[in-house]
PDB file of C-alpha atoms in Angstrom:
ATOM      1  CA  UNK A   5       3.227  -3.906   8.188  1.00  0.00           C
ATOM      2  CA  UNK A   6       6.825  -3.412   7.269  1.00  0.00           C
ATOM      3  CA  UNK A   7       9.527  -2.192   9.535  1.00  0.00           C
ATOM      4  CA  UNK A   8      13.188  -1.480   9.351  1.00  0.00           C
ATOM      5  CA  UNK A   9      15.922  -2.002  11.879  1.00  0.00           C
ATOM      6  CA  UNK A  10      19.261  -0.265  11.584  1.00  0.00           C
ATOM      7  CA  UNK A  11      22.520   0.308  13.405  1.00  0.00           C
ATOM      8  CA  UNK A  12      23.924   2.955  11.028  1.00  0.00           C
ATOM      9  CA  UNK A  13      26.292   0.645   9.105  1.00  0.00           C
ATOM     10  CA  UNK A  14      23.809  -2.139   8.411  1.00  0.00           C
ATOM     11  CA  UNK A  15      20.068  -2.410   7.970  1.00  0.00           C
ATOM     12  CA  UNK A  16      17.425  -5.117   7.849  1.00  0.00           C
ATOM     13  CA  UNK A  17      13.861  -4.718   6.609  1.00  0.00           C
ATOM     14  CA  UNK A  18      11.154  -7.053   7.840  1.00  0.00           C
ATOM     15  CA  UNK A  19       7.719  -7.714   6.440  1.00  0.00           C
ATOM     16  CA  UNK A  20       4.825  -9.048   8.475  1.00  0.00           C
ATOM     17  CA  UNK A  21       2.325  -8.995   5.621  1.00  0.00           C
ATOM     18  CA  UNK A  22       1.290 -12.625   6.186  1.00  0.00           C
ATOM     19  CA  UNK A  23      -0.024 -12.687   9.755  1.00  0.00           C
ATOM     20  CA  UNK A  24      -0.124 -16.499   9.703  1.00  0.00           C
ATOM     21  CA  UNK A  25       3.679 -16.659   9.485  1.00  0.00           C
ATOM     22  CA  UNK A  26       6.610 -15.152  11.341  1.00  0.00           C
ATOM     23  CA  UNK A  27       8.047 -11.888   9.952  1.00  0.00           C
ATOM     24  CA  UNK A  28      10.238 -12.285   6.868  1.00  0.00           C
ATOM     25  CA  UNK A  29      13.566 -10.600   6.070  1.00  0.00           C
ATOM     26  CA  UNK A  30      12.857  -8.730   2.819  1.00  0.00           C
ATOM     27  CA  UNK A  31      15.999  -6.582   2.525  1.00  0.00           C
ATOM     28  CA  UNK A  32      19.365  -6.289   4.228  1.00  0.00           C
ATOM     29  CA  UNK A  33      22.723  -4.753   3.566  1.00  0.00           C
ATOM     30  CA  UNK A  34      25.752  -2.831   4.757  1.00  0.00           C
ATOM     31  CA  UNK A  35      27.082   0.653   4.068  1.00  0.00           C
ATOM     32  CA  UNK A  36      25.603   2.306   0.995  1.00  0.00           C
ATOM     33  CA  UNK A  37      23.055  -0.488   0.616  1.00  0.00           C
ATOM     34  CA  UNK A  38      21.951  -0.001   4.231  1.00  0.00           C
ATOM     35  CA  UNK A  39      21.610   3.738   3.686  1.00  0.00           C
ATOM     36  CA  UNK A  40      19.509   3.079   0.582  1.00  0.00           C
ATOM     37  CA  UNK A  41      17.237   0.666   2.472  1.00  0.00           C
ATOM     38  CA  UNK A  42      16.700   3.228   5.230  1.00  0.00           C
ATOM     39  CA  UNK A  43      16.078   6.074   2.771  1.00  0.00           C
ATOM     40  CA  UNK A  44      13.505   4.030   0.845  1.00  0.00           C
ATOM     41  CA  UNK A  45      11.799   3.033   4.090  1.00  0.00           C
ATOM     42  CA  UNK A  46      11.498   6.631   5.257  1.00  0.00           C
ATOM     43  CA  UNK A  47      10.273   7.776   1.840  1.00  0.00           C
ATOM     44  CA  UNK A  48       7.491   5.187   2.095  1.00  0.00           C
ATOM     45  CA  UNK A  49       6.530   6.204   5.618  1.00  0.00           C
ATOM     46  CA  UNK A  50       7.955   3.133   7.337  1.00  0.00           C
ATOM     47  CA  UNK A  51       9.361   3.317  10.834  1.00  0.00           C
ATOM     48  CA  UNK A  52      13.097   2.908  11.412  1.00  0.00           C
ATOM     49  CA  UNK A  53      14.251   1.493  14.726  1.00  0.00           C
ATOM     50  CA  UNK A  54      17.872   1.231  15.891  1.00  0.00           C
ATOM     51  CA  UNK A  55      18.968  -1.953  17.604  1.00  0.00           C
ATOM     52  CA  UNK A  56      22.550  -2.955  16.802  1.00  0.00           C
ATOM     53  CA  UNK A  57      22.363  -6.339  18.531  1.00  0.00           C
ATOM     54  CA  UNK A  58      19.113  -7.327  16.837  1.00  0.00           C
ATOM     55  CA  UNK A  59      20.367  -6.189  13.431  1.00  0.00           C
ATOM     56  CA  UNK A  60      23.498  -8.348  13.825  1.00  0.00           C
ATOM     57  CA  UNK A  61      21.310 -11.366  14.499  1.00  0.00           C
ATOM     58  CA  UNK A  62      18.870 -10.608  11.685  1.00  0.00           C
ATOM     59  CA  UNK A  63      21.723 -10.133   9.193  1.00  0.00           C
ATOM     60  CA  UNK A  64      22.336 -13.873   9.576  1.00  0.00           C
ATOM     61  CA  UNK A  65      18.827 -14.696   8.301  1.00  0.00           C
ATOM     62  CA  UNK A  66      18.633 -15.344   4.546  1.00  0.00           C
ATOM     63  CA  UNK A  67      16.502 -13.047   2.402  1.00  0.00           C
ATOM     64  CA  UNK A  68      12.870 -14.108   2.015  1.00  0.00           C
ATOM     65  CA  UNK A  69      13.145 -16.315   5.108  1.00  0.00           C
ATOM     66  CA  UNK A  70      11.132 -16.110   8.290  1.00  0.00           C
ATOM     67  CA  UNK A  71      12.912 -14.974  11.400  1.00  0.00           C
ATOM     68  CA  UNK A  72      13.926 -17.887  13.653  1.00  0.00           C
ATOM     69  CA  UNK A  73      11.929 -18.634  16.812  1.00  0.00           C
ATOM     70  CA  UNK A  74      14.857 -17.449  18.952  1.00  0.00           C
ATOM     71  CA  UNK A  75      14.208 -13.893  17.692  1.00  0.00           C
ATOM     72  CA  UNK A  76      10.421 -13.852  18.100  1.00  0.00           C
ATOM     73  CA  UNK A  77      10.450 -12.023  21.438  1.00  0.00           C
ATOM     74  CA  UNK A  78      12.954  -9.373  20.350  1.00  0.00           C
ATOM     75  CA  UNK A  79      11.107  -8.704  17.088  1.00  0.00           C
ATOM     76  CA  UNK A  80       7.748  -8.698  18.894  1.00  0.00           C
ATOM     77  CA  UNK A  81       9.058  -5.940  21.169  1.00  0.00           C
ATOM     78  CA  UNK A  82      10.011  -3.840  18.130  1.00  0.00           C
ATOM     79  CA  UNK A  83       6.631  -4.516  16.538  1.00  0.00           C
ATOM     80  CA  UNK A  84       4.893  -3.420  19.754  1.00  0.00           C
ATOM     81  CA  UNK A  85       6.933  -0.206  19.615  1.00  0.00           C
ATOM     82  CA  UNK A  86       5.820   0.372  16.004  1.00  0.00           C
ATOM     83  CA  UNK A  87       2.164  -0.313  16.829  1.00  0.00           C
ATOM     84  CA  UNK A  88       2.440   2.131  19.720  1.00  0.00           C
ATOM     85  CA  UNK A  89       3.765   4.807  17.374  1.00  0.00           C
ATOM     86  CA  UNK A  90       0.996   4.118  14.873  1.00  0.00           C
ATOM     87  CA  UNK A  91      -1.595   4.364  17.639  1.00  0.00           C
ATOM     88  CA  UNK A  92      -0.267   7.725  18.790  1.00  0.00           C
ATOM     89  CA  UNK A  93      -0.174   8.998  15.209  1.00  0.00           C
ATOM     90  CA  UNK A  94      -3.886   8.287  14.893  1.00  0.00           C
ATOM     91  CA  UNK A  95      -4.778  10.372  17.971  1.00  0.00           C
TER      92      UNK A  95
END
C-alpha cells in the first residue's frame, strides 16, 4: 500500500510494501515537486490525505528511510483512514 500526505505546498509519499518494516518515505518535495507527487499519486489511484503537521515531521525523514517510532501512531491513524476508504470502496 502506498499513500500520500500533503499540505498543499509540500508532499510526502510513504510505502508500506514490506509489512515486516515500518513505512518508508519514498518521495517528498515542495512546490512544483509536491504538486507532481500528488498528481502522480492520484493518476495511480493512491489516496491523498492532508495533514500539515505530519507532513512537516515526515519531511525531516530521509528518502528511502523508515519513519521513526515517534511517528508510528500518527501514520497508523492515516493508514487506518486509508484502509477504511478501501473497505468502503469495495462495498
